[in-house]
Short mmCIF file of N, CA and C in Angstrom, two decimals:
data_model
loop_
_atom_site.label_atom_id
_atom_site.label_comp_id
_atom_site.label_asym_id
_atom_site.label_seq_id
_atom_site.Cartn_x
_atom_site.Cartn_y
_atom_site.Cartn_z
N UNK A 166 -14.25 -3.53 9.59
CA UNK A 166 -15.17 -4.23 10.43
C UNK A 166 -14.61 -4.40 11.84
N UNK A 167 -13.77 -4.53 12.28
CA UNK A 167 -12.71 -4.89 13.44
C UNK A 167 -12.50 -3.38 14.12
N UNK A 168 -12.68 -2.51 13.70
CA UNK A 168 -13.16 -1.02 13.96
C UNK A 168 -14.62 -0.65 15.01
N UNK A 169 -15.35 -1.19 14.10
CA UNK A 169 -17.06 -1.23 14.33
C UNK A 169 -17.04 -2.21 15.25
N UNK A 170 -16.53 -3.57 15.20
CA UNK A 170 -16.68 -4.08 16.78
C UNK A 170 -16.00 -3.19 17.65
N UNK A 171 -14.71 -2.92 17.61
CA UNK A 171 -14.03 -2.27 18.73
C UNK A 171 -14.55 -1.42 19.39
N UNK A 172 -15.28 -0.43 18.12
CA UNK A 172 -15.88 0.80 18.63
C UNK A 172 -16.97 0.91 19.44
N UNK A 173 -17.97 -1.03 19.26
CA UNK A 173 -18.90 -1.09 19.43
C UNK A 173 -20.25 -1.05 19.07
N UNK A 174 -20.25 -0.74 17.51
CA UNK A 174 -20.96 -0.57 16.83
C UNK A 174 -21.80 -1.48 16.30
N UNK A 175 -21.32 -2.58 16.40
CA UNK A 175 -21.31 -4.02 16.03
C UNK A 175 -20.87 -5.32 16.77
N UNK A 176 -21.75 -6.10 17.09
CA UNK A 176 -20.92 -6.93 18.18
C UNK A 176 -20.47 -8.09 17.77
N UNK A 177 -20.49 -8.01 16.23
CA UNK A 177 -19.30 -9.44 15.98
C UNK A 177 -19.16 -9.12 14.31
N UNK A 178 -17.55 -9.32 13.88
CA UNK A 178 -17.68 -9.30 12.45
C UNK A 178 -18.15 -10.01 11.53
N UNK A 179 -19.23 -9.67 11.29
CA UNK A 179 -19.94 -11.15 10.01
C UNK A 179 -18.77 -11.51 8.59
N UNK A 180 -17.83 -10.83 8.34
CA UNK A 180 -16.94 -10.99 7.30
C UNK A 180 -15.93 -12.14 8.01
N UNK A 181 -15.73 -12.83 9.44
CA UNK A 181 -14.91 -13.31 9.80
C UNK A 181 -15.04 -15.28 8.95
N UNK A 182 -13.81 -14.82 8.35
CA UNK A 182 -13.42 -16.33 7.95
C UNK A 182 -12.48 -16.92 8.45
N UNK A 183 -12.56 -18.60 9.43
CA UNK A 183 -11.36 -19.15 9.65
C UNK A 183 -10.54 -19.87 9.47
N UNK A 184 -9.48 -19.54 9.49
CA UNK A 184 -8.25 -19.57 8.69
C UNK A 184 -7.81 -18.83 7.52
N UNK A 185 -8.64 -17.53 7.02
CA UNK A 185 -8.15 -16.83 6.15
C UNK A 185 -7.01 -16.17 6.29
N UNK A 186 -6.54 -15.91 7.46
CA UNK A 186 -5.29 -14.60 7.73
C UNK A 186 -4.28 -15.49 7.92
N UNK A 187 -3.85 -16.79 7.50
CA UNK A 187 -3.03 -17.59 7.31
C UNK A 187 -2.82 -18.00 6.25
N UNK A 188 -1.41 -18.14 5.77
CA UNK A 188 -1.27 -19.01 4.62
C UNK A 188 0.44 -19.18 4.99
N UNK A 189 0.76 -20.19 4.32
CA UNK A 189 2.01 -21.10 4.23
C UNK A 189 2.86 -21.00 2.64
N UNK A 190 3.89 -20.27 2.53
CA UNK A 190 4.26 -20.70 0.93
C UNK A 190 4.77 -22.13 0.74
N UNK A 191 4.82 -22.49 -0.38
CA UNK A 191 5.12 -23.92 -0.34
C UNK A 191 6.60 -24.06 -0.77
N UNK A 192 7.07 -23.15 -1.03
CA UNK A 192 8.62 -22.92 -1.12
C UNK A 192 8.85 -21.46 -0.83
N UNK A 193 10.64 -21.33 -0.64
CA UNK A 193 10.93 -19.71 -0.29
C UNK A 193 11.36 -19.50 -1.86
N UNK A 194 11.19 -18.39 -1.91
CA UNK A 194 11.54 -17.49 -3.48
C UNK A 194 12.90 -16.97 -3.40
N UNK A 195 13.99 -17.27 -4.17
CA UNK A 195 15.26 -16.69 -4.02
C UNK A 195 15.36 -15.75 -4.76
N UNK A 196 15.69 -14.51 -5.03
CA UNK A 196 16.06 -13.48 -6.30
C UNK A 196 16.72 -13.99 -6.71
N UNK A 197 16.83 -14.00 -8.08
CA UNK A 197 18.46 -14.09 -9.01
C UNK A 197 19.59 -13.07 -8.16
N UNK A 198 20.83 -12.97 -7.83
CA UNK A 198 21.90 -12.35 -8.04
C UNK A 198 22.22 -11.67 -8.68
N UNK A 199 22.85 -10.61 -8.50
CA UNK A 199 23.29 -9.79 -9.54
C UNK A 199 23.90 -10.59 -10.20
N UNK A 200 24.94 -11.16 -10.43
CA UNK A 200 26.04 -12.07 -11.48
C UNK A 200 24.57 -13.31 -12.60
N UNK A 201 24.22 -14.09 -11.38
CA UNK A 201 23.11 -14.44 -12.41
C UNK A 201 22.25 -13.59 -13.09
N UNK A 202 21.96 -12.32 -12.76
CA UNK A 202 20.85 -11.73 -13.84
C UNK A 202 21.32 -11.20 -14.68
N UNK A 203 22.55 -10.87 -14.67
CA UNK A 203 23.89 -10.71 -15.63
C UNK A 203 24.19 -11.86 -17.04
N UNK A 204 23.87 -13.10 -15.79
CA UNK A 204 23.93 -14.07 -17.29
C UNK A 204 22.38 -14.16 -18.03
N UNK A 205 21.75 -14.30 -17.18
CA UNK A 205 20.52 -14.39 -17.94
C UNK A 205 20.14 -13.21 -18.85
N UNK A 206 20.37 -11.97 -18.41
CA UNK A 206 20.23 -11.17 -19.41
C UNK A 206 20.55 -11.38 -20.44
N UNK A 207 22.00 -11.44 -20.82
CA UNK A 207 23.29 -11.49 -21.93
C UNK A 207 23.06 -12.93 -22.91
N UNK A 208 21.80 -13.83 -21.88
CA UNK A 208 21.43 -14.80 -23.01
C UNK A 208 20.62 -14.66 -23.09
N UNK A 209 19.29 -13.75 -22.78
CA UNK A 209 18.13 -14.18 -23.77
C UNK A 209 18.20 -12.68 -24.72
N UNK A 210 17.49 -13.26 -25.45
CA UNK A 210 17.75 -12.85 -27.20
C UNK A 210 17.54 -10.96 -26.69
N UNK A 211 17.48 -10.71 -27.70
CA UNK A 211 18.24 -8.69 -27.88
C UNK A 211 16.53 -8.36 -27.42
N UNK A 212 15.41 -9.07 -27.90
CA UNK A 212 14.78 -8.49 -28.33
C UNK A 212 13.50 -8.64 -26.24
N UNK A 213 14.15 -9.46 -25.78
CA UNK A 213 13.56 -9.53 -24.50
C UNK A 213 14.12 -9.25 -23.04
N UNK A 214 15.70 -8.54 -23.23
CA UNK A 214 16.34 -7.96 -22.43
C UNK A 214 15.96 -7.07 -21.48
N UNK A 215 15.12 -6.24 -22.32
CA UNK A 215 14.40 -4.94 -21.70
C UNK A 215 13.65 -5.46 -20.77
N UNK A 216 12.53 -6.18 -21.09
CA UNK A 216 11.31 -6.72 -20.27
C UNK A 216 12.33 -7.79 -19.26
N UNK A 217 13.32 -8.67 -19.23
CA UNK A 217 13.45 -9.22 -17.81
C UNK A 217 14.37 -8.46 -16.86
N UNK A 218 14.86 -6.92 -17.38
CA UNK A 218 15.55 -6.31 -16.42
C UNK A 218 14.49 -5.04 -16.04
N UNK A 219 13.81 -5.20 -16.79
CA UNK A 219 12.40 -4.54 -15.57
C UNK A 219 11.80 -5.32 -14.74
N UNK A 220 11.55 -6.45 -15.19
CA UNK A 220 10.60 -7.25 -14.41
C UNK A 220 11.58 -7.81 -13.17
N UNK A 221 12.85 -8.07 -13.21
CA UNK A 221 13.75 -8.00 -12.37
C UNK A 221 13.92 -7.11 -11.29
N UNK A 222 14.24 -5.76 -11.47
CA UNK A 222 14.58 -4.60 -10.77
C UNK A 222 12.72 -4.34 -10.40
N UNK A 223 11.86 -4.46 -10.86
CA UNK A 223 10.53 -3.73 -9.85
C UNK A 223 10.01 -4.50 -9.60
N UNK A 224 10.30 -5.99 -9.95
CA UNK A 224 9.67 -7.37 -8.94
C UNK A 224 8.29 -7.40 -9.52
N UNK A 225 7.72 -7.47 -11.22
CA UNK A 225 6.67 -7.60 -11.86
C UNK A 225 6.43 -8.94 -12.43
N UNK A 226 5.22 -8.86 -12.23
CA UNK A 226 4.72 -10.85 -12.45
C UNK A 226 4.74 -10.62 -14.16
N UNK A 227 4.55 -11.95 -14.88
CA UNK A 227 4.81 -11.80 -16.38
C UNK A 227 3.44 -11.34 -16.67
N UNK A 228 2.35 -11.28 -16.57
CA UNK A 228 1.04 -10.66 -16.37
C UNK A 228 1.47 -9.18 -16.54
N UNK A 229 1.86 -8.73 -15.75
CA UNK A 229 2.27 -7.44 -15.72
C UNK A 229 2.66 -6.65 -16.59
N UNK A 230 4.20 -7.35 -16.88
CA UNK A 230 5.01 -7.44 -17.85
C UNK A 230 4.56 -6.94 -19.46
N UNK A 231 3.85 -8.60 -19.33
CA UNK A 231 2.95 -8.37 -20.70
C UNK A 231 1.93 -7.55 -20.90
N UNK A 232 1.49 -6.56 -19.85
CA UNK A 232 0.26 -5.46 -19.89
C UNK A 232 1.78 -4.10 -20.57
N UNK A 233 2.55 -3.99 -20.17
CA UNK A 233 3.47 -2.80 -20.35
C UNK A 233 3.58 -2.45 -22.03
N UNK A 234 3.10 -1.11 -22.27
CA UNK A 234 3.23 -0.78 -23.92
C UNK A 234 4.42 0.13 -23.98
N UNK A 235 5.17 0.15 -24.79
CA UNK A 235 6.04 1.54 -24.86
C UNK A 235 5.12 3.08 -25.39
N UNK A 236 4.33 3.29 -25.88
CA UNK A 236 3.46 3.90 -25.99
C UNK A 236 2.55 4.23 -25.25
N UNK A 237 2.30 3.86 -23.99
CA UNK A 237 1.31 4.06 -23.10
C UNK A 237 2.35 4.02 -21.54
N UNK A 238 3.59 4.06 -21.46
CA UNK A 238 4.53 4.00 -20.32
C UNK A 238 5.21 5.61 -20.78
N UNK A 239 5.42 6.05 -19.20
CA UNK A 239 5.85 7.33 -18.92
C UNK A 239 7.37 7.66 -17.61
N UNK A 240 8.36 8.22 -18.09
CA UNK A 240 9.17 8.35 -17.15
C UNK A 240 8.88 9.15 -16.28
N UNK A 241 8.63 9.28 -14.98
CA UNK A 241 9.08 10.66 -14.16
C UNK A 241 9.83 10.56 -13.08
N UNK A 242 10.84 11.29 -12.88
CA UNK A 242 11.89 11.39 -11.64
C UNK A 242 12.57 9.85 -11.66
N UNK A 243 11.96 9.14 -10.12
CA UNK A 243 12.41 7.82 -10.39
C UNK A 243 10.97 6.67 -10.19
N UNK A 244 10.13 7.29 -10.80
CA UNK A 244 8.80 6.65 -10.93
C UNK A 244 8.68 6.45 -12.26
N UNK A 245 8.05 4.64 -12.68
CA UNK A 245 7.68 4.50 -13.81
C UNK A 245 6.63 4.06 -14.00
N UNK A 246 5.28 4.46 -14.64
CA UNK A 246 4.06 4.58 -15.04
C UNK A 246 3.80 3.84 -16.33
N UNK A 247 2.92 2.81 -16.37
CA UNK A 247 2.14 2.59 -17.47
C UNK A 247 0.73 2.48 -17.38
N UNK A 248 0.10 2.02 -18.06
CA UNK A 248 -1.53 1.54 -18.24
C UNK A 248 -1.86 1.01 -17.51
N UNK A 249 -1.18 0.13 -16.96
CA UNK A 249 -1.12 -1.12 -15.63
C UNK A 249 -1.13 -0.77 -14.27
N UNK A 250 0.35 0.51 -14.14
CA UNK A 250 0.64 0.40 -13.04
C UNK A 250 1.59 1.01 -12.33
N UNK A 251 2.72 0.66 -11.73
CA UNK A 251 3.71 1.96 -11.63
C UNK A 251 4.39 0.96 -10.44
N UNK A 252 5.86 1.46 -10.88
CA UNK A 252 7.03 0.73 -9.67
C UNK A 252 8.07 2.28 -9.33
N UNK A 253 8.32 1.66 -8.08
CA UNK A 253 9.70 3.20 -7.56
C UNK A 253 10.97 2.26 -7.64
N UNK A 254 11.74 3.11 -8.61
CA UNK A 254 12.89 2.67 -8.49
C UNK A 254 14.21 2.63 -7.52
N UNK A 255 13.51 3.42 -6.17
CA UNK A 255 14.46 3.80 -4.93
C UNK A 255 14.99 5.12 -5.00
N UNK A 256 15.76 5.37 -6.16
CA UNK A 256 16.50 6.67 -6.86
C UNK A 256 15.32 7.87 -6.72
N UNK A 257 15.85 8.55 -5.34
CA UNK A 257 15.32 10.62 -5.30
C UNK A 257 16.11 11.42 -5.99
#
């Protein structure tokens, strides 16, 4: 829309809401550390290791998480694919 005015096409954006292109977090988000995700790994149980050192390393909400099947997830190169969605692991 901001196109079509510019261009002229349109002489005002009817989609304009104010104060939408603002927002404030209400706290900053720290990552775990490597050394902490180290401990946290090594304590939660065998069987949920997998899922918080993915959700760790590609920065996936538990939503996410919990959409991921091993049956419906695919390796390629350094891209990982499921039903959901797909994260780059940095690694060419």
């Amino acid at each position: 829309m901001a196109t079509a005015v510019a261009d002229e096409i349109i002489q005002a954006n009817p989609c304009r809401v104010r104060g939408a292109g603002t927002n404030r977090r209400a706290r900053r988000v720290e990552p775990a550390t490597l050394d902490e995700l180290e401990v946290l790994v090594t304590e939660m149980p065998a069987k949920y290791r997998a899922l918080v050192l993915i959700g760790s390393w590609c920065g996936l909400r538990f939503g996410e998480m919990a959409e991921l099947r091993r049956g419906t997830s695919t390796s390629r190169r350094s891209n990982s694919t499921s039903g959901a969605g797909w994260c780059a692991s940095g690694e060419r």
